[in-house]
mmCIF file of C-alpha atoms and ligand atoms in Angstrom:
data_model
loop_
_atom_site.group_PDB
_atom_site.id
_atom_site.type_symbol
_atom_site.label_atom_id
_atom_site.label_comp_id
_atom_site.label_asym_id
_atom_site.label_seq_id
_atom_site.Cartn_x
_atom_site.Cartn_y
_atom_site.Cartn_z
ATOM 1 C CA MET A 1 -27.967 -12.260 -9.626
ATOM 2 C CA GLU A 2 -29.606 -9.163 -8.152
ATOM 3 C CA GLN A 3 -31.164 -6.850 -10.723
ATOM 4 C CA LEU A 4 -29.127 -3.943 -9.326
ATOM 5 C CA HIS A 5 -25.828 -5.714 -9.963
ATOM 6 C CA LYS A 6 -26.960 -6.861 -13.373
ATOM 7 C CA SER A 7 -27.774 -3.341 -14.460
ATOM 8 C CA VAL A 8 -24.523 -1.966 -13.010
ATOM 9 C CA LEU A 9 -22.469 -4.626 -14.794
ATOM 10 C CA ASN A 10 -24.261 -3.906 -18.051
ATOM 11 C CA GLU A 11 -22.710 -0.443 -17.990
ATOM 12 C CA PHE A 12 -19.137 -1.790 -17.944
ATOM 13 C CA ALA A 13 -17.225 -3.034 -20.993
ATOM 14 C CA LEU A 14 -16.900 -6.662 -19.814
ATOM 15 C CA SER A 15 -15.694 -9.298 -22.286
ATOM 16 C CA SER A 16 -19.051 -11.134 -22.150
ATOM 17 C CA SER A 17 -22.258 -11.123 -20.122
ATOM 18 C CA ALA A 18 -22.085 -11.614 -16.379
ATOM 19 C CA ALA A 19 -23.374 -15.017 -15.270
ATOM 20 C CA SER A 20 -23.000 -14.587 -11.484
ATOM 21 C CA CYS A 21 -22.147 -11.915 -8.937
ATOM 22 C CA GLU A 22 -21.436 -12.949 -5.333
ATOM 23 C CA ARG A 23 -20.240 -11.075 -2.235
ATOM 24 C CA TYR A 24 -16.480 -11.629 -1.937
ATOM 25 C CA GLY A 25 -13.439 -11.044 0.301
ATOM 26 C CA SER A 26 -13.076 -9.833 3.858
ATOM 27 C CA GLY A 27 -12.416 -6.086 3.529
ATOM 28 C CA HIS A 28 -13.898 -3.808 6.202
ATOM 29 C CA ILE A 29 -14.630 -0.824 3.980
ATOM 30 C CA ASN A 30 -15.999 -1.338 0.457
ATOM 31 C CA GLN A 31 -18.560 -3.861 -0.778
ATOM 32 C CA THR A 32 -16.806 -6.339 -3.022
ATOM 33 C CA PHE A 33 -18.338 -8.869 -5.439
ATOM 34 C CA LEU A 34 -16.815 -11.602 -7.574
ATOM 35 C CA VAL A 35 -18.311 -11.563 -11.057
ATOM 36 C CA LYS A 36 -18.107 -14.594 -13.331
ATOM 37 C CA CYS A 37 -18.869 -14.154 -17.007
ATOM 38 C CA GLU A 38 -20.285 -16.602 -19.521
ATOM 39 C CA ASN A 39 -16.933 -16.817 -21.344
ATOM 40 C CA GLY A 40 -15.155 -17.872 -18.119
ATOM 41 C CA GLU A 41 -13.541 -14.462 -17.372
ATOM 42 C CA SER A 42 -13.808 -13.094 -13.834
ATOM 43 C CA TYR A 43 -14.011 -9.542 -12.540
ATOM 44 C CA ILE A 44 -14.156 -7.740 -9.222
ATOM 45 C CA LEU A 45 -17.069 -5.333 -8.797
ATOM 46 C CA GLN A 46 -16.870 -2.841 -5.943
ATOM 47 C CA LYS A 47 -19.302 -0.382 -4.507
ATOM 48 C CA ILE A 48 -17.129 2.370 -3.067
ATOM 49 C CA ASN A 49 -17.839 3.415 0.503
ATOM 50 C CA GLU A 50 -18.625 7.047 -0.180
ATOM 51 C CA ARG A 51 -19.018 7.960 3.485
ATOM 52 C CA ILE A 52 -15.279 7.342 3.776
ATOM 53 C CA PHE A 53 -14.178 8.156 0.237
ATOM 54 C CA THR A 54 -16.034 11.356 -0.480
ATOM 55 C CA ARG A 55 -14.551 12.001 -3.943
ATOM 56 C CA PRO A 56 -14.642 8.635 -5.751
ATOM 57 C CA ASP A 57 -13.826 10.435 -9.036
ATOM 58 C CA LEU A 58 -10.515 11.785 -7.691
ATOM 59 C CA LEU A 59 -9.842 8.441 -6.023
ATOM 60 C CA MET A 60 -10.155 6.670 -9.353
ATOM 61 C CA ASN A 61 -7.769 9.190 -10.950
ATOM 62 C CA ASN A 62 -5.197 8.172 -8.317
ATOM 63 C CA ILE A 63 -5.763 4.474 -8.930
ATOM 64 C CA CYS A 64 -5.577 4.764 -12.724
ATOM 65 C CA ALA A 65 -2.353 6.798 -12.466
ATOM 66 C CA VAL A 66 -0.681 4.357 -10.058
ATOM 67 C CA CYS A 67 -1.736 1.254 -12.017
ATOM 68 C CA GLY A 68 -0.547 2.895 -15.246
ATOM 69 C CA HIS A 69 2.819 3.721 -13.698
ATOM 70 C CA ILE A 70 3.378 0.170 -12.471
ATOM 71 C CA ALA A 71 2.209 -1.215 -15.846
ATOM 72 C CA SER A 72 4.860 0.919 -17.551
ATOM 73 C CA ARG A 73 7.548 -0.639 -15.335
ATOM 74 C CA SER A 74 6.643 -4.280 -15.942
ATOM 75 C CA ASP A 75 5.738 -6.591 -18.830
ATOM 76 C CA ASP A 76 3.719 -8.865 -16.570
ATOM 77 C CA PRO A 77 -0.036 -8.088 -16.800
ATOM 78 C CA ARG A 78 -0.436 -9.579 -13.333
ATOM 79 C CA SER A 79 1.969 -7.050 -11.718
ATOM 80 C CA HIS A 80 -0.814 -4.468 -11.372
ATOM 81 C CA MET A 81 -4.563 -4.161 -11.214
ATOM 82 C CA THR A 82 -6.422 -3.315 -14.410
ATOM 83 C CA VAL A 83 -9.379 -0.950 -14.203
ATOM 84 C CA VAL A 84 -12.262 -1.896 -16.527
ATOM 85 C CA LEU A 85 -13.881 1.167 -18.074
ATOM 86 C CA THR A 86 -17.584 1.811 -18.510
ATOM 87 C CA ARG A 87 -19.035 1.748 -21.998
ATOM 88 C CA GLN A 88 -18.652 5.553 -21.841
ATOM 89 C CA GLY A 89 -14.908 5.108 -21.259
ATOM 90 C CA LYS A 90 -14.961 6.136 -17.562
ATOM 91 C CA PRO A 91 -13.311 4.309 -14.636
ATOM 92 C CA LEU A 92 -16.328 4.920 -12.392
ATOM 93 C CA LEU A 93 -20.084 4.484 -12.635
ATOM 94 C CA GLU A 94 -22.450 6.629 -10.632
ATOM 95 C CA ASN A 95 -26.072 5.542 -10.202
ATOM 96 C CA ALA A 96 -28.829 6.105 -7.655
ATOM 97 C CA ASP A 97 -27.203 3.580 -5.291
ATOM 98 C CA GLY A 98 -23.729 5.057 -5.312
ATOM 99 C CA TYR A 99 -20.380 4.666 -7.028
ATOM 100 C CA TRP A 100 -19.178 1.468 -8.675
ATOM 101 C CA ARG A 101 -15.950 0.280 -10.256
ATOM 102 C CA VAL A 102 -14.738 -2.936 -11.874
ATOM 103 C CA TYR A 103 -11.276 -4.501 -11.975
ATOM 104 C CA GLU A 104 -10.123 -7.480 -13.974
ATOM 105 C CA PHE A 105 -9.737 -10.400 -11.580
ATOM 106 C CA VAL A 106 -5.984 -11.008 -11.481
ATOM 107 C CA LYS A 107 -5.751 -14.434 -13.107
ATOM 108 C CA ASP A 108 -4.666 -17.452 -11.067
ATOM 109 C CA SER A 109 -4.157 -15.369 -7.958
ATOM 110 C CA ILE A 110 -4.918 -16.045 -4.319
ATOM 111 C CA CYS A 111 -5.485 -13.661 -1.463
ATOM 112 C CA LEU A 112 -4.844 -14.784 2.118
ATOM 113 C CA ASP A 113 -6.290 -13.578 5.403
ATOM 114 C CA LYS A 114 -3.597 -15.526 7.180
ATOM 115 C CA ALA A 115 -0.228 -16.686 5.851
ATOM 116 C CA GLU A 116 -0.182 -20.464 5.543
ATOM 117 C CA SER A 117 3.608 -20.524 5.729
ATOM 118 C CA LYS A 118 6.507 -18.217 6.475
ATOM 119 C CA GLU A 119 7.205 -18.089 2.735
ATOM 120 C CA ASP A 120 3.703 -16.636 2.062
ATOM 121 C CA PHE A 121 4.455 -13.816 4.475
ATOM 122 C CA TYR A 122 7.902 -13.301 2.923
ATOM 123 C CA GLN A 123 6.238 -13.015 -0.488
ATOM 124 C CA SER A 124 3.750 -10.438 0.771
ATOM 125 C CA ALA A 125 6.740 -8.407 1.984
ATOM 126 C CA CYS A 126 8.265 -8.643 -1.500
ATOM 127 C CA GLY A 127 4.941 -7.481 -2.980
ATOM 128 C CA PHE A 128 4.771 -4.368 -0.804
ATOM 129 C CA GLY A 129 8.526 -3.693 -1.117
ATOM 130 C CA ASN A 130 8.290 -3.901 -4.931
ATOM 131 C CA PHE A 131 5.346 -1.534 -4.824
ATOM 132 C CA GLN A 132 7.407 0.962 -2.809
ATOM 133 C CA ARG A 133 10.329 0.671 -5.215
ATOM 134 C CA MET A 134 8.245 0.883 -8.412
ATOM 135 C CA LEU A 135 6.583 4.065 -7.177
ATOM 136 C CA SER A 136 9.793 5.679 -5.929
ATOM 137 C CA ASP A 137 9.946 7.831 -9.102
ATOM 138 C CA PHE A 138 6.212 8.542 -9.241
ATOM 139 C CA ASP A 139 5.293 12.226 -9.010
ATOM 140 C CA ALA A 140 3.464 12.366 -5.671
ATOM 141 C CA SER A 141 2.161 15.862 -6.397
ATOM 142 C CA VAL A 142 -0.434 14.445 -8.851
ATOM 143 C CA LEU A 143 -2.046 12.394 -6.092
ATOM 144 C CA TYR A 144 -5.222 13.444 -4.357
ATOM 145 C CA GLU A 145 -5.238 12.773 -0.591
ATOM 146 C CA PRO A 146 -8.319 10.549 -0.115
ATOM 147 C CA ILE A 147 -8.332 10.616 3.699
ATOM 148 C CA LYS A 148 -6.619 13.535 5.378
ATOM 149 C CA ASP A 149 -4.254 12.667 8.247
ATOM 150 C CA PHE A 150 -4.902 8.982 7.634
ATOM 151 C CA HIS A 151 -1.810 7.851 9.558
ATOM 152 C CA ASN A 152 -1.330 10.929 11.686
ATOM 153 C CA THR A 153 -1.298 9.043 14.980
ATOM 154 C CA PRO A 154 -1.425 12.153 17.240
ATOM 155 C CA LYS A 155 -4.529 13.348 15.329
ATOM 156 C CA ARG A 156 -6.091 9.892 15.745
ATOM 157 C CA PHE A 157 -5.541 10.303 19.496
ATOM 158 C CA GLU A 158 -7.148 13.764 19.473
ATOM 159 C CA HIS A 159 -10.236 12.313 17.830
ATOM 160 C CA PHE A 160 -10.286 9.436 20.323
ATOM 161 C CA LEU A 161 -10.182 11.904 23.240
ATOM 162 C CA GLN A 162 -13.108 13.881 21.802
ATOM 163 C CA VAL A 163 -15.205 10.765 21.298
ATOM 164 C CA LEU A 164 -14.297 9.516 24.785
ATOM 165 C CA ALA A 165 -15.299 12.842 26.356
ATOM 166 C CA GLU A 166 -18.712 12.559 24.681
ATOM 167 C CA ASP A 167 -19.168 8.827 25.284
ATOM 168 C CA LYS A 168 -22.551 9.212 23.625
ATOM 169 C CA LEU A 169 -23.503 5.531 23.877
ATOM 170 C CA GLY A 170 -22.185 5.036 27.413
ATOM 171 C CA ARG A 171 -19.801 2.342 26.180
ATOM 172 C CA ALA A 172 -16.669 3.694 27.923
ATOM 173 C CA LYS A 173 -17.477 1.760 31.091
ATOM 174 C CA LYS A 174 -17.156 -1.496 29.118
ATOM 175 C CA ALA A 175 -13.714 -0.527 27.806
ATOM 176 C CA LYS A 176 -12.016 0.868 30.924
ATOM 177 C CA GLU A 177 -8.812 -1.161 30.616
ATOM 178 C CA GLU A 178 -8.412 -0.442 26.908
ATOM 179 C CA ILE A 179 -9.015 3.274 27.437
ATOM 180 C CA ALA A 180 -6.417 3.361 30.235
ATOM 181 C CA PHE A 181 -3.913 1.555 28.006
ATOM 182 C CA ALA A 182 -4.461 3.973 25.120
ATOM 183 C CA LEU A 183 -4.060 6.994 27.375
ATOM 184 C CA ALA A 184 -0.851 5.608 28.855
ATOM 185 C CA GLN A 185 0.693 5.102 25.394
ATOM 186 C CA GLN A 186 -0.225 8.532 24.055
ATOM 187 C CA LYS A 187 3.180 9.818 25.162
ATOM 188 C CA TYR A 188 4.892 8.220 22.174
ATOM 189 C CA ALA A 189 2.164 8.668 19.544
ATOM 190 C CA SER A 190 4.187 11.347 17.758
ATOM 191 C CA VAL A 191 7.508 9.497 17.394
ATOM 192 C CA CYS A 192 7.154 9.028 13.601
ATOM 193 C CA THR A 193 5.416 12.333 12.830
ATOM 194 C CA ASP A 194 8.116 14.140 14.868
ATOM 195 C CA ALA A 195 10.837 12.348 12.873
ATOM 196 C CA PHE A 196 9.101 13.410 9.658
ATOM 197 C CA ASN A 197 8.766 17.028 10.819
ATOM 198 C CA ALA A 198 12.456 17.021 11.774
ATOM 199 C CA GLY A 199 13.343 15.966 8.213
ATOM 200 C CA LYS A 200 14.509 12.489 9.262
ATOM 201 C CA LEU A 201 11.869 10.543 7.335
ATOM 202 C CA PRO A 202 11.184 11.347 3.658
ATOM 203 C CA LEU A 203 7.690 11.657 2.217
ATOM 204 C CA ARG A 204 7.095 8.823 -0.257
ATOM 205 C CA VAL A 205 4.207 7.438 -2.271
ATOM 206 C CA THR A 206 2.873 4.756 0.043
ATOM 207 C CA HIS A 207 -0.015 2.302 0.163
ATOM 208 C CA ASN A 208 -1.085 2.878 3.775
ATOM 209 C CA ASP A 209 -3.185 -0.292 4.148
ATOM 210 C CA THR A 210 -0.617 -3.057 3.764
ATOM 211 C CA LYS A 211 -2.539 -5.974 5.229
ATOM 212 C CA LEU A 212 -1.728 -9.423 3.956
ATOM 213 C CA ASN A 213 -5.110 -9.573 2.216
ATOM 214 C CA ASN A 214 -4.211 -6.514 0.126
ATOM 215 C CA VAL A 215 -1.534 -8.383 -1.837
ATOM 216 C CA LEU A 216 -2.148 -11.176 -4.343
ATOM 217 C CA LEU A 217 0.058 -14.261 -4.730
ATOM 218 C CA ASP A 218 0.272 -16.636 -7.684
ATOM 219 C CA LYS A 219 -1.912 -19.611 -6.850
ATOM 220 C CA THR A 220 0.663 -22.171 -8.012
ATOM 221 C CA THR A 221 4.090 -20.692 -7.295
ATOM 222 C CA ARG A 222 2.769 -18.554 -4.387
ATOM 223 C CA LYS A 223 5.112 -15.754 -5.462
ATOM 224 C CA ALA A 224 3.958 -12.128 -4.991
ATOM 225 C CA LEU A 225 2.020 -10.783 -7.964
ATOM 226 C CA CYS A 226 0.574 -7.408 -7.147
ATOM 227 C CA VAL A 227 -0.733 -5.067 -4.535
ATOM 228 C CA ILE A 228 -4.470 -4.295 -4.498
ATOM 229 C CA ASP A 229 -6.839 -2.043 -2.515
ATOM 230 C CA LEU A 230 -5.248 1.178 -3.721
ATOM 231 C CA ASP A 231 -7.825 3.528 -2.185
ATOM 232 C CA THR A 232 -5.391 4.867 0.377
ATOM 233 C CA VAL A 233 -2.357 5.340 -1.868
ATOM 234 C CA MET A 234 -1.027 8.841 -1.120
ATOM 235 C CA PRO A 235 2.121 10.532 0.084
ATOM 236 C CA GLY A 236 3.126 8.948 3.393
ATOM 237 C CA LEU A 237 5.869 7.215 5.369
ATOM 238 C CA SER A 238 7.542 3.941 4.356
ATOM 239 C CA VAL A 239 7.761 2.955 8.033
ATOM 240 C CA ASN A 240 3.963 2.950 8.179
ATOM 241 C CA ASP A 241 3.661 0.596 5.198
ATOM 242 C CA PHE A 242 6.127 -1.742 6.867
ATOM 243 C CA GLY A 243 4.394 -1.286 10.221
ATOM 244 C CA ASP A 244 0.862 -2.060 9.088
ATOM 245 C CA SER A 245 2.020 -5.353 7.561
ATOM 246 C CA ILE A 246 3.697 -6.315 10.823
ATOM 247 C CA ARG A 247 0.603 -5.344 12.787
ATOM 248 C CA PHE A 248 -1.570 -7.675 10.754
ATOM 249 C CA GLY A 249 0.792 -10.439 9.737
ATOM 250 C CA ALA A 250 3.404 -10.896 12.486
ATOM 251 C CA SER A 251 0.676 -11.887 14.894
ATOM 252 C CA SER A 252 -0.098 -15.441 15.976
ATOM 253 C CA ALA A 253 -3.837 -14.806 15.622
ATOM 254 C CA SER A 254 -6.370 -12.894 13.599
ATOM 255 C CA GLU A 255 -7.230 -9.263 14.195
ATOM 256 C CA ASP A 256 -10.457 -10.166 16.014
ATOM 257 C CA GLU A 257 -9.361 -13.260 17.980
ATOM 258 C CA PRO A 258 -11.446 -13.194 21.180
ATOM 259 C CA ASP A 259 -9.022 -15.352 23.211
ATOM 260 C CA LEU A 260 -6.102 -13.061 24.006
ATOM 261 C CA ARG A 261 -3.976 -15.997 25.186
ATOM 262 C CA LYS A 262 -3.713 -16.906 21.506
ATOM 263 C CA VAL A 263 -2.526 -13.452 20.452
ATOM 264 C CA ARG A 264 1.170 -12.699 20.433
ATOM 265 C CA PHE A 265 3.743 -10.908 18.333
ATOM 266 C CA VAL A 266 5.821 -13.514 16.450
ATOM 267 C CA PRO A 267 9.466 -12.366 16.188
ATOM 268 C CA ASP A 268 10.309 -14.940 13.549
ATOM 269 C CA LEU A 269 7.597 -13.561 11.248
ATOM 270 C CA TYR A 270 8.847 -10.034 11.917
ATOM 271 C CA ARG A 271 12.330 -11.046 10.799
ATOM 272 C CA THR A 272 10.930 -12.802 7.731
ATOM 273 C CA TYR A 273 8.916 -9.757 6.675
ATOM 274 C CA SER A 274 11.867 -7.420 7.304
ATOM 275 C CA GLU A 275 14.075 -9.489 5.001
ATOM 276 C CA GLY A 276 11.527 -9.522 2.160
ATOM 277 C CA PHE A 277 10.508 -5.870 2.448
ATOM 278 C CA ILE A 278 13.983 -4.373 2.799
ATOM 279 C CA SER A 279 15.430 -6.407 -0.061
ATOM 280 C CA ALA A 280 12.488 -5.660 -2.386
ATOM 281 C CA CYS A 281 12.782 -1.924 -1.613
ATOM 282 C CA GLY A 282 16.117 -2.323 -3.375
ATOM 283 C CA GLY A 283 18.292 -0.045 -1.241
ATOM 284 C CA SER A 284 15.866 2.851 -1.500
ATOM 285 C CA LEU A 285 15.344 3.173 2.282
ATOM 286 C CA THR A 286 17.603 5.570 4.200
ATOM 287 C CA GLN A 287 19.416 4.549 7.402
ATOM 288 C CA ASP A 288 16.960 6.624 9.439
ATOM 289 C CA GLU A 289 14.016 4.891 7.779
ATOM 290 C CA LEU A 290 15.537 1.505 8.544
ATOM 291 C CA ARG A 291 16.066 2.393 12.206
ATOM 292 C CA MET A 292 12.504 3.691 12.503
ATOM 293 C CA LEU A 293 10.797 0.627 10.963
ATOM 294 C CA PRO A 294 10.054 -0.907 14.400
ATOM 295 C CA TRP A 295 8.400 2.334 15.478
ATOM 296 C CA GLY A 296 6.231 2.089 12.359
ATOM 297 C CA ALA A 297 5.125 -1.349 13.571
ATOM 298 C CA ILE A 298 4.368 -0.210 17.119
ATOM 299 C CA LEU A 299 2.583 2.961 16.075
ATOM 300 C CA MET A 300 0.513 1.397 13.281
ATOM 301 C CA THR A 301 -0.673 -1.219 15.777
ATOM 302 C CA LEU A 302 -1.369 1.322 18.511
ATOM 303 C CA GLU A 303 -3.102 3.631 16.026
ATOM 304 C CA CYS A 304 -5.253 0.831 14.643
ATOM 305 C CA GLY A 305 -6.215 -0.201 18.190
ATOM 306 C CA VAL A 306 -7.136 3.401 18.974
ATOM 307 C CA ARG A 307 -9.188 3.610 15.751
ATOM 308 C CA PHE A 308 -11.082 0.404 16.634
ATOM 309 C CA LEU A 309 -11.657 1.695 20.177
ATOM 310 C CA THR A 310 -12.860 5.078 18.909
ATOM 311 C CA ASP A 311 -15.241 3.330 16.520
ATOM 312 C CA TYR A 312 -16.520 1.130 19.352
ATOM 313 C CA LEU A 313 -17.244 4.233 21.465
ATOM 314 C CA GLU A 314 -18.849 5.998 18.486
ATOM 315 C CA GLY A 315 -21.183 3.092 17.734
ATOM 316 C CA ASP A 316 -19.365 1.131 14.991
ATOM 317 C CA VAL A 317 -19.815 3.728 12.323
ATOM 318 C CA TYR A 318 -16.581 3.105 10.376
ATOM 319 C CA PHE A 319 -15.391 -0.512 10.398
ATOM 320 C CA ARG A 320 -17.838 -3.180 9.263
ATOM 321 C CA ILE A 321 -18.687 -5.455 12.220
ATOM 322 C CA SER A 322 -20.258 -8.901 12.243
ATOM 323 C CA LYS A 323 -20.929 -9.333 15.966
ATOM 324 C CA PRO A 324 -21.551 -7.187 19.039
ATOM 325 C CA ASP A 325 -18.382 -5.712 20.587
ATOM 326 C CA HIS A 326 -16.430 -6.666 17.453
ATOM 327 C CA ASN A 327 -14.457 -3.419 17.508
ATOM 328 C CA LEU A 328 -13.650 -3.905 21.200
ATOM 329 C CA LEU A 329 -12.286 -7.394 20.482
ATOM 330 C CA ARG A 330 -10.192 -5.926 17.678
ATOM 331 C CA THR A 331 -8.910 -3.210 20.031
ATOM 332 C CA ARG A 332 -7.761 -5.830 22.540
ATOM 333 C CA THR A 333 -5.718 -7.831 20.038
ATOM 334 C CA GLN A 334 -3.980 -4.684 18.829
ATOM 335 C CA PHE A 335 -3.092 -3.549 22.350
ATOM 336 C CA LYS A 336 -1.784 -7.017 23.238
ATOM 337 C CA LEU A 337 0.524 -6.835 20.211
ATOM 338 C CA VAL A 338 1.681 -3.335 21.170
ATOM 339 C CA ARG A 339 2.714 -4.608 24.610
ATOM 340 C CA ASP A 340 4.644 -7.504 23.076
ATOM 341 C CA MET A 341 6.422 -5.218 20.612
ATOM 342 C CA GLU A 342 7.329 -2.651 23.268
ATOM 343 C CA ASP A 343 9.142 -5.432 25.133
ATOM 344 C CA LYS A 344 11.027 -6.357 21.975
ATOM 345 C CA LEU A 345 11.870 -2.913 20.617
ATOM 346 C CA ASP A 346 15.662 -3.267 20.913
ATOM 347 C CA TRP A 347 15.623 -6.668 19.246
ATOM 348 C CA MET A 348 13.326 -5.359 16.486
ATOM 349 C CA THR A 349 15.761 -2.503 15.786
ATOM 350 C CA ASP A 350 18.824 -4.776 15.764
ATOM 351 C CA THR A 351 17.003 -7.076 13.340
ATOM 352 C CA VAL A 352 16.155 -4.460 10.714
ATOM 353 C CA VAL A 353 19.565 -2.824 10.747
ATOM 354 C CA SER A 354 21.329 -6.149 10.327
ATOM 355 C CA VAL A 355 19.146 -7.565 7.476
HETATM 356 P P1 LIG B 401 -11.527 -3.423 0.955
HETATM 357 O O1 LIG B 401 -11.089 -2.008 0.751
HETATM 358 O O2 LIG B 401 -12.920 -3.511 1.444
HETATM 359 O O3 LIG B 401 -10.549 -4.179 1.797
HETATM 360 P P2 LIG B 401 -10.330 -4.728 -1.399
HETATM 361 O O4 LIG B 401 -10.068 -3.804 -2.553
HETATM 362 O O5 LIG B 401 -9.179 -5.109 -0.564
HETATM 363 O O6 LIG B 401 -11.525 -4.111 -0.517
HETATM 364 O O7 LIG B 401 -11.005 -6.048 -2.006
HETATM 365 C C1 LIG B 401 -11.546 -7.057 -1.165
HETATM 366 C C2 LIG B 401 -11.025 -8.417 -1.600
HETATM 367 O O8 LIG B 401 -11.354 -8.663 -2.998
HETATM 368 C C3 LIG B 401 -9.507 -8.558 -1.545
HETATM 369 O O9 LIG B 401 -9.057 -8.869 -0.252
HETATM 370 C C4 LIG B 401 -9.260 -9.678 -2.577
HETATM 371 O O10 LIG B 401 -9.574 -10.947 -2.034
HETATM 372 C C5 LIG B 401 -10.306 -9.399 -3.645
HETATM 373 N N1 LIG B 401 -9.806 -8.614 -4.786
HETATM 374 C C6 LIG B 401 -9.860 -7.265 -4.925
HETATM 375 N N2 LIG B 401 -9.367 -6.878 -6.107
HETATM 376 C C7 LIG B 401 -8.976 -8.009 -6.760
HETATM 377 C C8 LIG B 401 -8.417 -8.288 -8.064
HETATM 378 N N3 LIG B 401 -8.169 -7.294 -8.937
HETATM 379 N N4 LIG B 401 -8.160 -9.579 -8.396
HETATM 380 C C9 LIG B 401 -8.421 -10.581 -7.525
HETATM 381 N N5 LIG B 401 -8.948 -10.390 -6.292
HETATM 382 C C10 LIG B 401 -9.239 -9.128 -5.907
HETATM 383 C C1 LIG B 402 -9.443 -1.208 6.773
HETATM 384 O O1 LIG B 402 -10.180 -1.826 3.721
HETATM 385 P P1 LIG B 402 -9.423 -2.782 4.573
HETATM 386 O O2 LIG B 402 -10.274 -3.791 5.254
HETATM 387 O O3 LIG B 402 -8.249 -3.362 3.777
HETATM 388 C C2 LIG B 402 -8.864 0.194 6.968
HETATM 389 C C3 LIG B 402 -7.397 0.098 7.394
HETATM 390 C C4 LIG B 402 -7.308 -0.697 8.692
HETATM 391 C C5 LIG B 402 -7.920 -2.064 8.454
HETATM 392 C C6 LIG B 402 -7.955 -2.888 9.729
HETATM 393 C C7 LIG B 402 -9.579 2.832 4.377
HETATM 394 O O4 LIG B 402 -8.736 -1.862 5.727
HETATM 395 O O5 LIG B 402 -6.880 1.412 7.631
HETATM 396 O O6 LIG B 402 -5.950 -0.854 9.086
HETATM 397 O O7 LIG B 402 -9.282 -1.956 7.969
HETATM 398 N N1 LIG B 402 -8.973 0.927 5.709
HETATM 399 C C8 LIG B 402 -9.432 2.190 5.705
HETATM 400 O O8 LIG B 402 -8.237 -4.201 9.394
HETATM 401 O O9 LIG B 402 -9.725 2.804 6.734
HETATM 402 MG MG1 LIG B 403 -8.612 -4.765 1.462
#
């Protein structure tokens, strides 16, 4: 184990000494490590990406409040993450290398990058729907907004246009088709924000990063346990939480599949997720929210594609990459899915209103 990790872990009130600490998971933002202790307990150690999350202290206040709220609604210790405090009783450690936090590893859980069956995807929908329902009476005014305008799609487009105008690395010529596609879709970027501004969509406490690998399932029963990666919990739109799950999970391929012939929107998975999410929300969604769910899916996918494309043009400064042009490959899969969903919009709407 690296000396750095050893000394960081020494500062946290673990149940016994750490025996190993290995890089873990496939998140694009934080650095995550799996820690195994001598007594057999496991923990998750994370170094917070402070370029993105500039106030880790306020972020941890959010996370502690949300986990505490869910804990008060359920007797199951695996229904929420548990923050491990430092020996000084704080949820965060600051040292010369940055900010660190530790969670208990949710026992007997699995985390999937790709659903192995339709039922896995259904369960992830139940996980995120339960999360929405359990936080429906949470006082959103206590939450700090970790990333301003996180899912403000029109603002994401504005930033894209600025970066494109600069084209400081001269990469735009390699992404001509993707740029043209983004520009052509800009006309509907404000569909959800307009509905919110018109009072048609309520502001709720939402997760905002509802990828399949941000929900844990029981390793034996494969039922949903809890939602993780709470860095982006803030007031937002339920249609975006639904939409981001569809973006990631109702696709036939992974987010960075280089062969676009393998990438398509899978209607059957969309229907499956809709059933799980809407039923787990427990009747809390309004008719307008239900009707707008497909727009959440299209706009979260378009927005994510635009974010990947912007990052490609800016020089891969935001999303972690593991090969050249990685963000361009990611852009292409997202735009392929947007095209597929546009063709299916009427069917997608009929499906969610009839669930
Ligand atoms: P990122 O923001 O980089 O995506 P996450 O918080 O999602 O980081 O963590 C990365 C991975 O670590 C998750 O996808 C999951 O596999 C694992 N993980 C995180 N927290 C826990 C936990 N409390 N219990 C078990 N696994 C966890
Ligand atoms: C990032 O942290 P992670 O890997 O779960 C990003 C999401 C994107 C996603 C694309 C804070 O999620 O918004 O949709 O990558 N998180 C942040 O895979 O920007
Ligand atoms: Mg994650």
